[in-house]
PDB file of N, CA and C in Angstrom:
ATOM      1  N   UNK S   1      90.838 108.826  84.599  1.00 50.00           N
ATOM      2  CA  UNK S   1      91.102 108.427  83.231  1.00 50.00           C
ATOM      3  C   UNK S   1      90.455 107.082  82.993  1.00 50.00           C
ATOM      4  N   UNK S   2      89.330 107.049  82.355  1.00 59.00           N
ATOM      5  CA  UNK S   2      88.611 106.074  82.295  1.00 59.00           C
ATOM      6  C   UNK S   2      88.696 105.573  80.691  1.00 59.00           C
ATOM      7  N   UNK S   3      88.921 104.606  80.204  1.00 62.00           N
ATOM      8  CA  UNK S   3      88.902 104.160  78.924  1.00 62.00           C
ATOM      9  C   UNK S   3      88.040 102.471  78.686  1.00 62.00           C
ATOM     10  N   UNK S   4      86.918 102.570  78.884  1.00 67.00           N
ATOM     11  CA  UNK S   4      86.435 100.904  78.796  1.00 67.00           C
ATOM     12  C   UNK S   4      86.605 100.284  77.499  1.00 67.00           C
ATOM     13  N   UNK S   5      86.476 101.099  76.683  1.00 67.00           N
ATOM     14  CA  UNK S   5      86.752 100.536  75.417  1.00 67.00           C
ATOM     15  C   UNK S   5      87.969  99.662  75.071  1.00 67.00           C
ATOM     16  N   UNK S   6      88.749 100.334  75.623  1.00 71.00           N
ATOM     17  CA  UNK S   6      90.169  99.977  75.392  1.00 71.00           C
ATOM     18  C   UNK S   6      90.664  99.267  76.202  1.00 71.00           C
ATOM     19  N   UNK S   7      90.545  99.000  77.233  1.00 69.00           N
ATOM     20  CA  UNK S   7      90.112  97.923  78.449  1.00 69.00           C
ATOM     21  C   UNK S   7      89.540  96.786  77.886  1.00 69.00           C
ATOM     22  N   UNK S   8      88.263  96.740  77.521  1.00 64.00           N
ATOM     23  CA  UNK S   8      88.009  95.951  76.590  1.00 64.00           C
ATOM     24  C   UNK S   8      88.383  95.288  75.580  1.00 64.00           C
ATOM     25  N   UNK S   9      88.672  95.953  74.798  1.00 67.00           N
ATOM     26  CA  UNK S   9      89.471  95.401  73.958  1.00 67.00           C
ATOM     27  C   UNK S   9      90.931  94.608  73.943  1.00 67.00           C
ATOM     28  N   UNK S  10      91.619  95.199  75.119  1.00 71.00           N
ATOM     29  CA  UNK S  10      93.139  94.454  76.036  1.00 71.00           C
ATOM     30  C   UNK S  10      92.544  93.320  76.464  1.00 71.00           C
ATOM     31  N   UNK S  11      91.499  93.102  77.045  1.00 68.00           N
ATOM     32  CA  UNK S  11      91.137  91.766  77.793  1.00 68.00           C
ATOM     33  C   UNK S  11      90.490  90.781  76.626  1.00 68.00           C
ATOM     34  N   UNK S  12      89.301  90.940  76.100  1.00 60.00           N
ATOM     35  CA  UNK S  12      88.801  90.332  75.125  1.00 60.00           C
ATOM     36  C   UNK S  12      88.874  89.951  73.791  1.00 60.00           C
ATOM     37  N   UNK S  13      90.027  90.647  73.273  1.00 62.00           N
ATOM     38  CA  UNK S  13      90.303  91.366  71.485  1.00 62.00           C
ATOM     39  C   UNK S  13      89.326  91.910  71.075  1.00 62.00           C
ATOM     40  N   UNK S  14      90.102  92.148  70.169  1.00 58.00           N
ATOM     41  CA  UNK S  14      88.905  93.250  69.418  1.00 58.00           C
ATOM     42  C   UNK S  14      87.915  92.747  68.250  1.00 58.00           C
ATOM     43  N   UNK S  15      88.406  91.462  68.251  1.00 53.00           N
ATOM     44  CA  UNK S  15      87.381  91.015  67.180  1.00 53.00           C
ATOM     45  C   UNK S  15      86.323  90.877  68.452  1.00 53.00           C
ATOM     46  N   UNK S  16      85.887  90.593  69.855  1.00 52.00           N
ATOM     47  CA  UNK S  16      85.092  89.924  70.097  1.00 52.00           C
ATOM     48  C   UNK S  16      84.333  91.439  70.832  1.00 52.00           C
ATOM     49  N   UNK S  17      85.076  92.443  70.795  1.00 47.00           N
ATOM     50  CA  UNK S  17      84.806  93.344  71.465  1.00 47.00           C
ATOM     51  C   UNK S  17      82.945  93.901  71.080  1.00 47.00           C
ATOM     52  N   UNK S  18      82.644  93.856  69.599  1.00 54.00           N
ATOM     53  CA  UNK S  18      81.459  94.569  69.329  1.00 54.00           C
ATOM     54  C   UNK S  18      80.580  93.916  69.828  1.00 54.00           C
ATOM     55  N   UNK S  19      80.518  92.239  70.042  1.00 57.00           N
ATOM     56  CA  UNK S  19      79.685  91.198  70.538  1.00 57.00           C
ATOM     57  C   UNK S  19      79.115  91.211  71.591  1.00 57.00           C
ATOM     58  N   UNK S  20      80.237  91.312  72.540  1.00 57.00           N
ATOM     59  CA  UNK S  20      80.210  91.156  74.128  1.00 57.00           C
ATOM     60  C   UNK S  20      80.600  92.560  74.747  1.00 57.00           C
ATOM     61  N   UNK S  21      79.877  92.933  76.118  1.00 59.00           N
ATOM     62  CA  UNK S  21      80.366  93.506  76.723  1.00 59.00           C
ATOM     63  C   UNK S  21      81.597  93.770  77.535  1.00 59.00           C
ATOM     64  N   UNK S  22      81.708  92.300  77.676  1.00 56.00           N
ATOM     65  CA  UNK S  22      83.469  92.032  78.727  1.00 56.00           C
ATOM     66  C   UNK S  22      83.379  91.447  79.711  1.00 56.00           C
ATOM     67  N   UNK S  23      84.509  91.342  80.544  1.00 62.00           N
ATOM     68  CA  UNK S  23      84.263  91.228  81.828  1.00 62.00           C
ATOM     69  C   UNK S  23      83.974  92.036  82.835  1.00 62.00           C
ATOM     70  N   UNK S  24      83.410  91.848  83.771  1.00 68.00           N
ATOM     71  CA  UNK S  24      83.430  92.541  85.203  1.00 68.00           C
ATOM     72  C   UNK S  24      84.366  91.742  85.812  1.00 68.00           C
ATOM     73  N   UNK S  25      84.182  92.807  87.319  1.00 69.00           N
ATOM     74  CA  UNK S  25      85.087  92.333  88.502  1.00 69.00           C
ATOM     75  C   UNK S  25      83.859  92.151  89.807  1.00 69.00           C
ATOM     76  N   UNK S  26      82.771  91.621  89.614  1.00 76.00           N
ATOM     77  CA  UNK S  26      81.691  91.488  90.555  1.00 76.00           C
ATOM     78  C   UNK S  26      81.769  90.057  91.309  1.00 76.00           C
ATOM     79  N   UNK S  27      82.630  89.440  90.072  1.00 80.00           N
ATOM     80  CA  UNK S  27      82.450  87.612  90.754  1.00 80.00           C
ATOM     81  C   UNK S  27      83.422  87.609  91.489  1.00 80.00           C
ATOM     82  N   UNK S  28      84.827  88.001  91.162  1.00 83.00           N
ATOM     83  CA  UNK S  28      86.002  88.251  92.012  1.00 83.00           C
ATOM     84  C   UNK S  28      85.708  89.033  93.391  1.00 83.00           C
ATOM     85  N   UNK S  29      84.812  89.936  93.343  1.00 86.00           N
ATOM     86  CA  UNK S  29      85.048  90.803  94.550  1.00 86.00           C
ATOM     87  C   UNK S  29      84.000  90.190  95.711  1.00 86.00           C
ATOM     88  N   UNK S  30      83.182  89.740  95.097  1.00 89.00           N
ATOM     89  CA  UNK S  30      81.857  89.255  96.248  1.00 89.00           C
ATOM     90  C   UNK S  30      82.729  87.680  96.680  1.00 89.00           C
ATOM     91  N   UNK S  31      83.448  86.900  95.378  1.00 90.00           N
ATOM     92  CA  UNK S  31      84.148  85.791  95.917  1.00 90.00           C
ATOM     93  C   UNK S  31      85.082  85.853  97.188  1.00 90.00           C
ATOM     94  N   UNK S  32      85.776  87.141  96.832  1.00 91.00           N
ATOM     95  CA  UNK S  32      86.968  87.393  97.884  1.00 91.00           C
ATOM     96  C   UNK S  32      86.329  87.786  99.051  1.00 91.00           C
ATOM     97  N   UNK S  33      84.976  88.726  98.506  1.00 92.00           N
ATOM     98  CA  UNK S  33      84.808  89.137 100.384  1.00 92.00           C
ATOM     99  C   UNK S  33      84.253  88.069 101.466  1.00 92.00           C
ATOM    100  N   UNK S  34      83.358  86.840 100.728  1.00 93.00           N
ATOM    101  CA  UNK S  34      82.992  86.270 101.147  1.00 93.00           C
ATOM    102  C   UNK S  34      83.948  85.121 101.827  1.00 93.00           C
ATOM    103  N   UNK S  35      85.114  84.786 101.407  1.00 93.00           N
ATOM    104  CA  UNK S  35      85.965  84.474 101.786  1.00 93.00           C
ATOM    105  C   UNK S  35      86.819  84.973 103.392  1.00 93.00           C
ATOM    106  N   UNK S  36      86.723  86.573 103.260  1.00 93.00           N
ATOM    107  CA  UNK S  36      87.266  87.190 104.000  1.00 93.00           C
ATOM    108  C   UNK S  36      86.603  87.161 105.064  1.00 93.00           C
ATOM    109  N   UNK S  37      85.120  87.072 105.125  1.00 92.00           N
ATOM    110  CA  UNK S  37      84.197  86.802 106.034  1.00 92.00           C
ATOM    111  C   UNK S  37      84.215  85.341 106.619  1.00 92.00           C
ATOM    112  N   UNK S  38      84.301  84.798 105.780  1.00 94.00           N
ATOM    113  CA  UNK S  38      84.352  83.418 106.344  1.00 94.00           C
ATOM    114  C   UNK S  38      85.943  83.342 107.190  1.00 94.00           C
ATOM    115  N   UNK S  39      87.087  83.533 106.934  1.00 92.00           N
ATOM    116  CA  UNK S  39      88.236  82.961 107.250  1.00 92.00           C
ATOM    117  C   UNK S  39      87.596  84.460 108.768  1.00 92.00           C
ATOM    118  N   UNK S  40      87.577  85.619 108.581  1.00 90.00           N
ATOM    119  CA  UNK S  40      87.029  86.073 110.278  1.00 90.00           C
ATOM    120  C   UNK S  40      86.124  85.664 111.012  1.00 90.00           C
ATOM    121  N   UNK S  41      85.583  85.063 110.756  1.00 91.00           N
ATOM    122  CA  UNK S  41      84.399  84.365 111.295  1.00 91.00           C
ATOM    123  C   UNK S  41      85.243  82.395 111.782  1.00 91.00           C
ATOM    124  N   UNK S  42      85.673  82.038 111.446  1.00 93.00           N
ATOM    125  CA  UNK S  42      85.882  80.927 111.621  1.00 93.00           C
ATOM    126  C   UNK S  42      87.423  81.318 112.438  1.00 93.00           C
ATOM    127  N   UNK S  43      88.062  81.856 112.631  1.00 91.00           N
ATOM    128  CA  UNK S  43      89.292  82.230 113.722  1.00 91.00           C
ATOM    129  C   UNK S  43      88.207  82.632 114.587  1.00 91.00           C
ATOM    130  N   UNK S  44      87.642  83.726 114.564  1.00 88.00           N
ATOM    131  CA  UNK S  44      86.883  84.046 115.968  1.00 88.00           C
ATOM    132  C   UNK S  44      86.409  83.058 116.777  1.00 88.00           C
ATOM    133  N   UNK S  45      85.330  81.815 116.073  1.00 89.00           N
ATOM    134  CA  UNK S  45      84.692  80.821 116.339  1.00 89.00           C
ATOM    135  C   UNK S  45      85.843  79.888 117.541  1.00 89.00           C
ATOM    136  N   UNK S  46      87.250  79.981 116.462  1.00 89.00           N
ATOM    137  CA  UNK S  46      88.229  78.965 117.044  1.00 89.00           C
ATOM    138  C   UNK S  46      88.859  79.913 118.452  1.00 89.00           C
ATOM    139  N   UNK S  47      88.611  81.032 118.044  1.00 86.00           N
ATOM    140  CA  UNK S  47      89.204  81.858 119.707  1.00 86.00           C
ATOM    141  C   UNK S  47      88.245  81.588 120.899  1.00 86.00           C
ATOM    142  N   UNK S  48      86.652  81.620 120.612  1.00 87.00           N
ATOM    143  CA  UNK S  48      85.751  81.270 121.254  1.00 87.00           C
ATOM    144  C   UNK S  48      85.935  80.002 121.978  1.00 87.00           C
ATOM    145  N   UNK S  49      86.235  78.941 120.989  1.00 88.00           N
ATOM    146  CA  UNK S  49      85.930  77.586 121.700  1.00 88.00           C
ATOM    147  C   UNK S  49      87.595  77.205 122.199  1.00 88.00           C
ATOM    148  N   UNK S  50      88.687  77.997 121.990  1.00 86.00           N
ATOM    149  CA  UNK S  50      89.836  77.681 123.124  1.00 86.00           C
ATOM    150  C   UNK S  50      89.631  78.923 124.091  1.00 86.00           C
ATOM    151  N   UNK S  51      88.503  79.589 124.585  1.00 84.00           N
ATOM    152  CA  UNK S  51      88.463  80.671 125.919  1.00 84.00           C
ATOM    153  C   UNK S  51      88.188  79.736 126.772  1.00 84.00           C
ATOM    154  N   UNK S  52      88.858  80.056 128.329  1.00 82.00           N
ATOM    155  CA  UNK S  52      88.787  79.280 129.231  1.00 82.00           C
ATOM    156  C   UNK S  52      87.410  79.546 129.654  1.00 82.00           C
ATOM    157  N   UNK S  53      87.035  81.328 129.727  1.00 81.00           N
ATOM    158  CA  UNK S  53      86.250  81.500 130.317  1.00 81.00           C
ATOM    159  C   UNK S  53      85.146  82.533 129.220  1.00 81.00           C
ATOM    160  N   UNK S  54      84.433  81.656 129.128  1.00 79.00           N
ATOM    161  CA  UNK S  54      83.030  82.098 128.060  1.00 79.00           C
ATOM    162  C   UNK S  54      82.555  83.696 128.272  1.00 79.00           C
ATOM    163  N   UNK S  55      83.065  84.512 129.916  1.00 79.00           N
ATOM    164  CA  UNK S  55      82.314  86.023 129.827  1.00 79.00           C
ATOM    165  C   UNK S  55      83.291  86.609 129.313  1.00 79.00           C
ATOM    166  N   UNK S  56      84.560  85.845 129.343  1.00 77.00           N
ATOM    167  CA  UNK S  56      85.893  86.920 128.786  1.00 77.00           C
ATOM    168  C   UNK S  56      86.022  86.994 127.467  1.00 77.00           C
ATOM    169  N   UNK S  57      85.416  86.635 126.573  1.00 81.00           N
ATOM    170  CA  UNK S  57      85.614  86.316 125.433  1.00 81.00           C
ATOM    171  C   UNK S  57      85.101  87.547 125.073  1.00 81.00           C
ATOM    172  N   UNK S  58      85.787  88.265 124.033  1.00 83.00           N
ATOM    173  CA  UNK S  58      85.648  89.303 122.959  1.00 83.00           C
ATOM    174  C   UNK S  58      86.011  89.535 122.283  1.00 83.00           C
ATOM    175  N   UNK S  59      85.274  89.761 120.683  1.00 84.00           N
ATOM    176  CA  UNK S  59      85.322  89.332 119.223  1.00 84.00           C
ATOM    177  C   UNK S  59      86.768  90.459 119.071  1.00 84.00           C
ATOM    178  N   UNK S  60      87.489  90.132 117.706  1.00 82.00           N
ATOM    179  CA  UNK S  60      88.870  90.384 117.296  1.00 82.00           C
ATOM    180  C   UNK S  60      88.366  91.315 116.093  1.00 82.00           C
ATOM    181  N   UNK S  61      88.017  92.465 115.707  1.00 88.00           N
ATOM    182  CA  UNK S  61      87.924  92.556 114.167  1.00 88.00           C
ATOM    183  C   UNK S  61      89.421  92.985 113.674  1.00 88.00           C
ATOM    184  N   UNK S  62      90.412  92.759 114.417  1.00 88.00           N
ATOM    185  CA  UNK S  62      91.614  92.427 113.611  1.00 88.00           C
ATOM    186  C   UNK S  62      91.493  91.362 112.607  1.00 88.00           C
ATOM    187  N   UNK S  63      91.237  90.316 112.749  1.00 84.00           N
ATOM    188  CA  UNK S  63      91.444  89.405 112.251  1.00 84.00           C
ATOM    189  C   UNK S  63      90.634  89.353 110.939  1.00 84.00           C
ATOM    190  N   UNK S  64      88.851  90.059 110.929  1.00 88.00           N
ATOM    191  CA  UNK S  64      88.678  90.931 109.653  1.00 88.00           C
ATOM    192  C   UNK S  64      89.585  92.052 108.831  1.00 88.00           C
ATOM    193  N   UNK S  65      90.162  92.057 109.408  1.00 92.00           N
ATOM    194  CA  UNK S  65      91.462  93.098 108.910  1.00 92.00           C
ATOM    195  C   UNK S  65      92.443  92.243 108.204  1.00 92.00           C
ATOM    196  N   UNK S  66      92.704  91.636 108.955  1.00 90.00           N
ATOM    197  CA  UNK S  66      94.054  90.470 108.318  1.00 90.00           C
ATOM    198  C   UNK S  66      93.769  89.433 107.300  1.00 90.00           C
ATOM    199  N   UNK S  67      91.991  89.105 107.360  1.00 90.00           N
ATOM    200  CA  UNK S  67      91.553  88.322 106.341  1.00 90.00           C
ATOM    201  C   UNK S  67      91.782  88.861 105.139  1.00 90.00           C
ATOM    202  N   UNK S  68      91.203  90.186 104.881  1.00 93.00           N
ATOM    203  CA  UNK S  68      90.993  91.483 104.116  1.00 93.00           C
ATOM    204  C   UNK S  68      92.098  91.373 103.178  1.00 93.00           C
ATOM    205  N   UNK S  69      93.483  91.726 103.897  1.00 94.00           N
ATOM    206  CA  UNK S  69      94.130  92.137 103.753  1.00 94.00           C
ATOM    207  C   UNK S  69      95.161  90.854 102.699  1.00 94.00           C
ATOM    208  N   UNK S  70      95.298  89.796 103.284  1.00 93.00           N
ATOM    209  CA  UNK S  70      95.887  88.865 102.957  1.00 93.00           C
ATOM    210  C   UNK S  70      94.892  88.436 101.431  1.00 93.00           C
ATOM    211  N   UNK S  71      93.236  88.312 101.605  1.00 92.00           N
ATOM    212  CA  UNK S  71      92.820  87.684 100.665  1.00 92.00           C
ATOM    213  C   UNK S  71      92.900  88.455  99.199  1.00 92.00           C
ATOM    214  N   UNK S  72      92.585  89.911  99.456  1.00 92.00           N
ATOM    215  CA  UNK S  72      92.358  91.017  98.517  1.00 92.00           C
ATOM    216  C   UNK S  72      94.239  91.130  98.045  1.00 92.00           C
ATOM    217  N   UNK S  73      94.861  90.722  98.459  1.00 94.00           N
ATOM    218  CA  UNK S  73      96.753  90.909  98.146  1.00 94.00           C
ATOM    219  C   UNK S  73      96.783  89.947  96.983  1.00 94.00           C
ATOM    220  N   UNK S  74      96.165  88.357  97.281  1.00 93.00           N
ATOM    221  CA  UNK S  74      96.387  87.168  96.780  1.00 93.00           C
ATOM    222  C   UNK S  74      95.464  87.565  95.532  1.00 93.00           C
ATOM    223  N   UNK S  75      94.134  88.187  95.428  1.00 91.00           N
ATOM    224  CA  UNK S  75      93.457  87.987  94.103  1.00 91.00           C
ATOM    225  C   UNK S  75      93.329  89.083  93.289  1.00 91.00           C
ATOM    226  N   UNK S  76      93.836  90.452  93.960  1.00 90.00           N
ATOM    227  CA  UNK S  76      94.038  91.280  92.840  1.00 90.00           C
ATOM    228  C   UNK S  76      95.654  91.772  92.903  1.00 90.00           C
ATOM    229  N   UNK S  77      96.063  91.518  93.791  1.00 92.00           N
ATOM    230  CA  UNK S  77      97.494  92.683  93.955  1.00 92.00           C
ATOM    231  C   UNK S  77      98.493  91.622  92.846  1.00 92.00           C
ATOM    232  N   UNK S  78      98.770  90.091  93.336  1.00 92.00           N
ATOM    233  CA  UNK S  78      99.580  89.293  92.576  1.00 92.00           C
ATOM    234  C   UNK S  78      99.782  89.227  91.744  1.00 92.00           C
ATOM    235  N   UNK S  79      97.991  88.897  90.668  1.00 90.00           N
ATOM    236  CA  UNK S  79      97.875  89.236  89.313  1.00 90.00           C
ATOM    237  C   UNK S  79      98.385  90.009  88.742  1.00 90.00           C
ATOM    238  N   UNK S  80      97.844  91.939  89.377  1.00 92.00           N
ATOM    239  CA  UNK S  80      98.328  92.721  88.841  1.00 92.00           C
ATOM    240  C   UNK S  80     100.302  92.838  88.963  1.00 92.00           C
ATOM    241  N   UNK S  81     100.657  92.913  89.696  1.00 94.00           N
ATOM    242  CA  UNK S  81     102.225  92.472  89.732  1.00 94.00           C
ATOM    243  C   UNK S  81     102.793  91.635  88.545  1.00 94.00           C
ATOM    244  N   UNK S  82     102.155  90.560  88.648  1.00 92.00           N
ATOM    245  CA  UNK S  82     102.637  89.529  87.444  1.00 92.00           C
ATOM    246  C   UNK S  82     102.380  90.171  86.011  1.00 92.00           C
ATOM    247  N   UNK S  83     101.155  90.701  85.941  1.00 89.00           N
ATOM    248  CA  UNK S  83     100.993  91.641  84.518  1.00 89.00           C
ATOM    249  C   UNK S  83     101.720  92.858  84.459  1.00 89.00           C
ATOM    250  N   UNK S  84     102.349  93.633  85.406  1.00 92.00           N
ATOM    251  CA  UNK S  84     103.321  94.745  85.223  1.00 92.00           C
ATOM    252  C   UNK S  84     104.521  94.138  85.030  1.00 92.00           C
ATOM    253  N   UNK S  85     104.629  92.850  85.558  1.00 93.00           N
ATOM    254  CA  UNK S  85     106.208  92.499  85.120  1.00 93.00           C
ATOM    255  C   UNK S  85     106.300  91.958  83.929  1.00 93.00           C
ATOM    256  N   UNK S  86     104.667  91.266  83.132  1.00 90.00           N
ATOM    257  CA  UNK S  86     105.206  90.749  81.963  1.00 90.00           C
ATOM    258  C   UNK S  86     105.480  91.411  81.093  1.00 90.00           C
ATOM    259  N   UNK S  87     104.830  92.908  81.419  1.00 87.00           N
ATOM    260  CA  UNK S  87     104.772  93.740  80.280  1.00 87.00           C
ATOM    261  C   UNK S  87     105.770  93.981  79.663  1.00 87.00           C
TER     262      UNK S  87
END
């Protein structure tokens, strides 16, 4: 069930609707992933440099998981929550 129009028009009004196209969600999503990359990448780094022993060391992609998970909760799940409850 796809409706952009009307989507549009909820986010922007409708006076501005014929003008503009709207928003996307491209800046949000490349923001968050890049984020998510960075916060797995920088725990790994910090698991690396507290290993006692440099051959034992092997990468976590949990922790890409947990970035994921935590960052994508905070920038779309919250919002949307807060807008189902104001409704």
């Amino acid at each position: 069930f796809y409706l952009p129009d009307k989507f549009r028009s909820e986010v922007i009004g409708v006076a501005r609707t014929e003008n503009l196209k709207g928003p996307d969600l491209y800046g949000p999503l490349w923001i968050t992933m890049t984020l998510v990359f960075f916060v797995a990448v920088t725990s790994n780094i910090s698991a690396y440099f507290r290993a006692d022993d440099m051959e034992e060391f092997e990468y976590d992609i949990s922790h890409l998981l947990h970035a994921m998970a935590v960052c994508f909760t905070f920038v779309f799940g919250v919002p949307s929550i807060w807008w189902l409850m104001t409704q």
